[in-house]
Short mmCIF file of C-alpha atoms in Angstrom, two decimals:
data_model
loop_
_atom_site.label_atom_id
_atom_site.label_comp_id
_atom_site.label_asym_id
_atom_site.label_seq_id
_atom_site.Cartn_x
_atom_site.Cartn_y
_atom_site.Cartn_z
CA MET A 1 -97.68 -22.82 45.85
CA PRO A 2 -95.80 -22.15 42.61
CA ALA A 3 -92.09 -21.63 42.80
CA ARG A 4 -90.94 -18.03 42.70
CA THR A 5 -89.19 -16.92 39.54
CA PRO A 6 -85.69 -15.83 40.44
CA PRO A 7 -84.84 -12.23 39.59
CA PRO A 8 -82.68 -11.62 36.53
CA PRO A 9 -78.97 -11.35 37.26
CA ALA A 10 -77.76 -7.82 37.91
CA ALA A 11 -76.04 -6.17 34.98
CA ARG A 12 -72.30 -6.10 35.41
CA ARG A 13 -71.00 -2.63 36.07
CA PRO A 14 -68.65 -1.37 33.35
CA VAL A 15 -65.00 -1.25 34.36
CA GLY A 16 -63.59 2.26 34.52
CA THR A 17 -64.73 5.80 35.22
CA VAL A 18 -66.48 8.40 33.08
CA THR A 19 -64.11 10.73 31.19
CA ARG A 20 -64.69 14.39 30.47
CA GLY A 21 -66.00 13.38 27.08
CA THR A 22 -64.26 16.15 25.13
CA THR A 23 -64.39 15.41 21.41
CA ASN A 24 -64.33 17.19 18.07
CA PRO A 25 -64.66 16.11 14.45
CA ASN A 26 -61.32 15.04 12.96
CA ARG A 27 -59.61 15.14 16.34
CA LEU A 28 -58.14 11.65 15.82
CA ARG A 29 -57.38 11.86 12.11
CA ARG A 30 -53.61 11.50 12.63
CA MET A 31 -54.02 8.35 14.69
CA ASP A 32 -56.60 6.94 12.25
CA ARG A 33 -54.34 7.63 9.29
CA TRP A 34 -51.47 5.79 10.98
CA ILE A 35 -53.68 2.82 11.96
CA ALA A 36 -55.05 2.50 8.43
CA ALA A 37 -51.51 2.39 7.03
CA VAL A 38 -49.72 0.26 9.61
CA HIS A 39 -52.51 -2.18 10.50
CA ALA A 40 -53.74 -2.64 6.92
CA PRO A 41 -52.08 -6.07 6.39
CA ALA A 42 -53.80 -7.53 9.47
CA LEU A 43 -57.15 -6.05 8.44
CA ARG A 44 -56.86 -7.49 4.94
CA ARG A 45 -55.87 -11.00 5.95
CA ALA A 46 -58.62 -11.46 8.56
CA ASP A 47 -60.91 -14.34 7.60
CA ALA A 48 -64.07 -12.73 8.99
CA PRO A 49 -65.11 -9.08 8.79
CA PRO A 50 -62.70 -7.30 11.16
CA VAL A 51 -64.03 -5.67 14.32
CA ALA A 52 -62.62 -2.41 15.68
CA VAL A 53 -63.49 -0.72 18.97
CA ASP A 54 -63.50 3.01 19.65
CA LEU A 55 -63.20 2.88 23.43
CA GLY A 56 -64.39 5.97 25.29
CA TYR A 57 -65.49 7.93 22.23
CA GLY A 58 -66.87 10.76 24.37
CA ALA A 59 -69.87 13.03 24.45
CA ALA A 60 -70.44 12.79 20.68
CA PRO A 61 -69.80 9.86 18.34
CA TRP A 62 -67.70 11.66 15.71
CA THR A 63 -64.55 9.63 16.26
CA ALA A 64 -66.33 6.29 15.86
CA VAL A 65 -68.08 7.46 12.67
CA GLU A 66 -64.74 8.63 11.26
CA LEU A 67 -62.90 5.47 12.29
CA LEU A 68 -65.36 3.38 10.31
CA ALA A 69 -64.93 5.54 7.22
CA ARG A 70 -61.14 5.50 7.41
CA LEU A 71 -60.78 1.78 8.03
CA ARG A 72 -63.15 1.05 5.17
CA THR A 73 -60.62 2.57 2.80
CA VAL A 74 -58.60 -0.55 3.70
CA ARG A 75 -61.37 -3.14 3.90
CA ALA A 76 -65.01 -2.52 3.06
CA ASP A 77 -66.52 -4.96 5.58
CA VAL A 78 -64.86 -3.55 8.72
CA ARG A 79 -67.24 -3.10 11.64
CA VAL A 80 -66.81 -0.55 14.44
CA HIS A 81 -68.23 -0.69 17.96
CA GLY A 82 -68.24 2.55 19.90
CA VAL A 83 -67.96 1.71 23.61
CA GLU A 84 -68.79 4.29 26.29
CA ILE A 85 -69.25 3.95 30.02
CA ASP A 86 -71.79 6.79 30.23
CA PRO A 87 -75.28 5.53 29.26
CA GLU A 88 -76.39 9.02 28.22
CA ARG A 89 -73.57 9.18 25.68
CA VAL A 90 -74.58 5.80 24.30
CA ALA A 91 -78.19 6.96 23.95
CA ALA A 92 -77.07 10.16 22.20
CA ALA A 93 -75.06 8.12 19.68
CA LEU A 94 -77.91 5.78 18.66
CA PRO A 95 -79.13 8.01 15.79
CA TYR A 96 -75.74 7.39 14.14
CA VAL A 97 -76.12 3.61 14.09
CA ARG A 98 -75.75 2.23 10.58
CA GLU A 99 -74.54 -0.86 8.83
CA GLY A 100 -71.19 -1.70 10.41
CA LEU A 101 -71.48 0.82 13.26
CA ARG A 102 -72.89 0.09 16.72
CA PHE A 103 -72.71 1.74 20.13
CA THR A 104 -72.54 -0.14 23.42
CA ARG A 105 -72.28 0.74 27.09
CA GLY A 106 -69.09 -0.60 28.60
CA GLY A 107 -65.58 0.06 29.79
CA PHE A 108 -62.26 -1.74 29.88
CA GLU A 109 -64.01 -5.12 29.77
CA VAL A 110 -64.91 -4.23 26.13
CA PRO A 111 -68.28 -6.00 25.90
CA LEU A 112 -68.89 -7.29 22.39
CA PRO A 113 -71.65 -9.64 21.21
CA ASP A 114 -71.08 -13.36 20.80
CA GLY A 115 -67.65 -13.26 22.39
CA GLU A 116 -66.11 -11.34 19.49
CA ARG A 117 -62.46 -10.36 19.84
CA PRO A 118 -61.53 -7.09 18.15
CA LEU A 119 -58.70 -6.74 15.69
CA LEU A 120 -58.28 -3.15 16.88
CA ILE A 121 -58.96 -1.27 20.10
CA ARG A 122 -58.37 2.46 19.96
CA ALA A 123 -58.38 4.26 23.33
CA ALA A 124 -57.64 7.94 22.81
CA ASN A 125 -57.64 10.45 25.67
CA VAL A 126 -59.06 7.81 28.02
CA LEU A 127 -56.22 7.07 30.45
CA ARG A 128 -55.26 10.72 30.91
CA GLN A 129 -57.34 10.94 34.10
CA TYR A 130 -55.94 7.73 35.61
CA GLU A 131 -52.87 7.33 37.81
CA GLU A 132 -49.65 6.13 36.24
CA HIS A 133 -49.62 2.93 38.28
CA GLU A 134 -53.03 1.99 36.83
CA VAL A 135 -51.92 2.08 33.21
CA GLN A 136 -50.25 -1.33 33.04
CA ARG A 137 -53.32 -3.05 34.51
CA VAL A 138 -55.58 -1.39 31.93
CA TRP A 139 -53.20 -2.25 29.11
CA ASP A 140 -53.13 -5.88 30.21
CA ARG A 141 -56.90 -6.06 30.36
CA LEU A 142 -57.36 -4.56 26.91
CA ARG A 143 -54.60 -6.67 25.33
CA ALA A 144 -56.32 -9.78 26.65
CA ARG A 145 -59.42 -8.85 24.65
CA LEU A 146 -57.54 -8.60 21.33
CA ALA A 147 -57.69 -11.11 18.53
CA PRO A 148 -54.37 -12.93 17.98
CA ASP A 149 -53.37 -10.46 15.24
CA GLY A 150 -54.86 -7.51 17.09
CA LEU A 151 -53.58 -4.04 17.93
CA LEU A 152 -54.24 -1.72 20.87
CA VAL A 153 -53.53 1.96 20.25
CA GLU A 154 -53.59 4.18 23.33
CA GLY A 155 -52.60 7.83 23.46
CA THR A 156 -53.39 11.48 23.92
CA CYS A 157 -53.92 14.48 21.65
CA ASP A 158 -54.88 18.14 21.90
CA GLU A 159 -58.46 19.29 21.41
CA ILE A 160 -58.24 19.73 17.62
CA GLY A 161 -55.77 16.95 16.82
CA ARG A 162 -52.69 19.01 15.95
CA ARG A 163 -50.39 17.16 18.35
CA HIS A 164 -50.64 13.53 19.29
CA VAL A 165 -48.54 10.79 20.90
CA TRP A 166 -49.63 7.17 21.14
CA VAL A 167 -48.38 3.73 22.15
CA ALA A 168 -49.12 0.70 19.96
CA LEU A 169 -49.43 -2.66 21.72
CA GLY A 170 -49.91 -6.17 20.41
CA PRO A 171 -51.18 -9.14 22.42
CA GLU A 172 -47.60 -9.63 23.65
CA GLY A 173 -47.16 -6.06 24.98
CA PRO A 174 -46.08 -2.56 23.91
CA ARG A 175 -44.30 -2.24 20.58
CA THR A 176 -43.83 1.38 19.57
CA VAL A 177 -44.43 5.03 20.43
CA THR A 178 -45.51 7.43 17.67
CA PHE A 179 -45.18 11.22 17.73
CA ALA A 180 -47.38 13.09 15.24
CA ALA A 181 -47.95 16.78 14.65
CA ARG A 182 -49.32 19.39 12.31
CA LEU A 183 -45.87 20.64 11.45
CA GLY A 184 -46.85 24.20 10.66
CA SER A 185 -47.90 24.68 14.28
CA LEU A 186 -44.81 23.08 15.82
CA GLY A 187 -42.20 25.26 17.51
CA ALA A 188 -39.99 22.31 18.49
CA PRO A 189 -40.48 18.53 18.83
CA SER A 190 -40.53 18.87 22.62
CA ASP A 191 -43.85 20.72 22.23
CA LEU A 192 -45.28 17.20 21.99
CA ALA A 193 -44.25 16.46 25.58
CA GLU A 194 -47.55 17.74 26.95
CA ARG A 195 -49.34 15.09 24.88
CA LEU A 196 -47.32 12.10 26.06
CA PRO A 197 -49.59 9.21 27.11
CA LYS A 198 -50.03 8.54 30.79
CA ALA A 199 -47.35 5.85 30.85
CA LEU A 200 -44.72 8.43 29.84
CA ILE A 201 -45.86 11.93 30.70
CA HIS A 202 -44.50 11.87 34.26
CA ARG A 203 -41.22 10.41 32.98
CA ASN A 204 -40.20 13.47 30.99
CA VAL A 205 -37.48 14.30 33.52
CA PRO A 206 -33.67 14.03 33.38
CA GLY A 207 -32.50 10.45 33.64
CA GLU A 208 -35.51 8.98 31.82
CA PRO A 209 -35.26 7.80 28.18
CA VAL A 210 -38.22 9.82 26.89
CA HIS A 211 -36.62 13.01 28.21
CA ALA A 212 -33.34 12.17 26.46
CA PHE A 213 -35.23 11.40 23.24
CA LEU A 214 -37.05 14.74 23.19
CA ARG A 215 -33.80 16.55 24.03
CA ASP A 216 -32.03 14.89 21.10
CA PHE A 217 -35.01 15.54 18.84
CA ASP A 218 -34.90 19.25 19.66
CA ARG A 219 -31.19 19.32 18.88
CA ALA A 220 -31.76 17.61 15.53
CA TRP A 221 -34.60 20.04 14.80
CA ALA A 222 -32.34 23.00 15.55
CA ALA A 223 -29.58 21.59 13.34
CA ALA A 224 -32.12 21.21 10.52
CA ALA A 225 -33.11 24.90 10.70
CA PRO A 226 -31.53 25.70 7.28
CA TYR A 227 -34.19 23.45 5.69
CA ALA A 228 -37.01 25.53 7.16
CA SER A 229 -36.93 27.70 4.03
CA LEU A 230 -38.09 24.60 2.13
CA GLY A 231 -40.99 24.08 4.53
CA ALA A 232 -41.63 22.51 7.92
CA ARG A 233 -41.99 19.06 6.33
CA GLN A 234 -38.47 19.11 4.91
CA ARG A 235 -37.09 20.28 8.22
CA TRP A 236 -38.92 17.48 10.07
CA VAL A 237 -37.67 14.82 7.64
CA ARG A 238 -34.08 16.03 8.01
CA ALA A 239 -34.36 16.11 11.79
CA VAL A 240 -35.83 12.60 11.98
CA ARG A 241 -33.19 11.27 9.60
CA ALA A 242 -30.49 12.58 11.95
CA LEU A 243 -32.36 11.25 15.00
CA ALA A 244 -32.50 7.78 13.44
CA GLY A 245 -28.74 7.57 13.74
CA GLU A 246 -29.04 7.51 17.55
CA TRP A 247 -32.51 6.09 18.24
CA PRO A 248 -34.36 2.97 16.95
CA VAL A 249 -36.77 4.72 14.61
CA ALA A 250 -39.20 2.11 13.32
CA ASP A 251 -40.64 3.78 10.23
CA GLY A 252 -39.39 5.52 7.10
CA VAL A 253 -39.58 8.71 5.11
CA ARG A 254 -43.07 7.98 3.82
CA ARG A 255 -44.42 8.29 7.37
CA TRP A 256 -42.06 11.11 8.29
CA ARG A 257 -43.53 13.20 5.50
CA GLN A 258 -46.91 12.86 7.26
CA GLY A 259 -45.45 14.61 10.31
CA GLU A 260 -44.85 11.36 12.20
CA VAL A 261 -42.01 9.41 13.71
CA THR A 262 -42.32 6.01 15.39
CA VAL A 263 -39.76 4.69 17.90
CA ARG A 264 -39.44 1.25 19.45
CA TRP A 265 -41.07 1.11 22.88
CA GLU A 266 -38.08 -0.42 24.64
CA ALA A 267 -36.02 2.68 23.82
CA LEU A 268 -38.46 4.99 25.61
CA ALA A 269 -39.88 2.72 28.32
CA PRO A 270 -39.70 4.11 31.86
CA ARG A 271 -36.69 3.03 33.86
#
């Protein structure tokens, strides 16, 4: 009697849970613009074509398509893998497959072919639905997947990308927090509080560093009110310049003029 052929091994279940999937074209343009500027040196010096992951791209693949286009302004051979835990979303994205752009079912394990390690993982609006105590475990898992010169960018934005806050992490851990806004729609810097990433959003209370930072930012914004007649950009730049006297701001006026400010993580980390 011939030996029975063993059944194929069961597919490993992706790690994580399905998100709401909300997405819109250009929703992540502020984050993409920052990544293309700040991570450009690592992208350029990579020996092989760099790999980027759009983790949890949502119900439509716009953000992965746009990430490829924006990173290719830095390096023409960048490849992007859109990773989604929902198989229906992966199937819906397949018509957008092209040279340098693929879509895969997966989660926080970040399944890539041939053991590839990405130079970038972008996880936007993914951890919003998780509990705060779960964030560190997810960060650790994603950091472990990075290439040695890699970057993990994790954060939250509103539905049309006007307000956004993200944490940048290297293989060693969190590095910075960036606040970005469409300045014409901003009443005060503390309007960004509702877009704090999961690691910080519950810490916006008296006694926590992120609360003190937003309080000081609002004060600097109010003091810069005379510059509003020159435009919201000039007011923002003046406010950030004053803020940099008290907080470890990690970027300069070129980024400030984009409606951004980046602060060292250790200054805002939860107590």
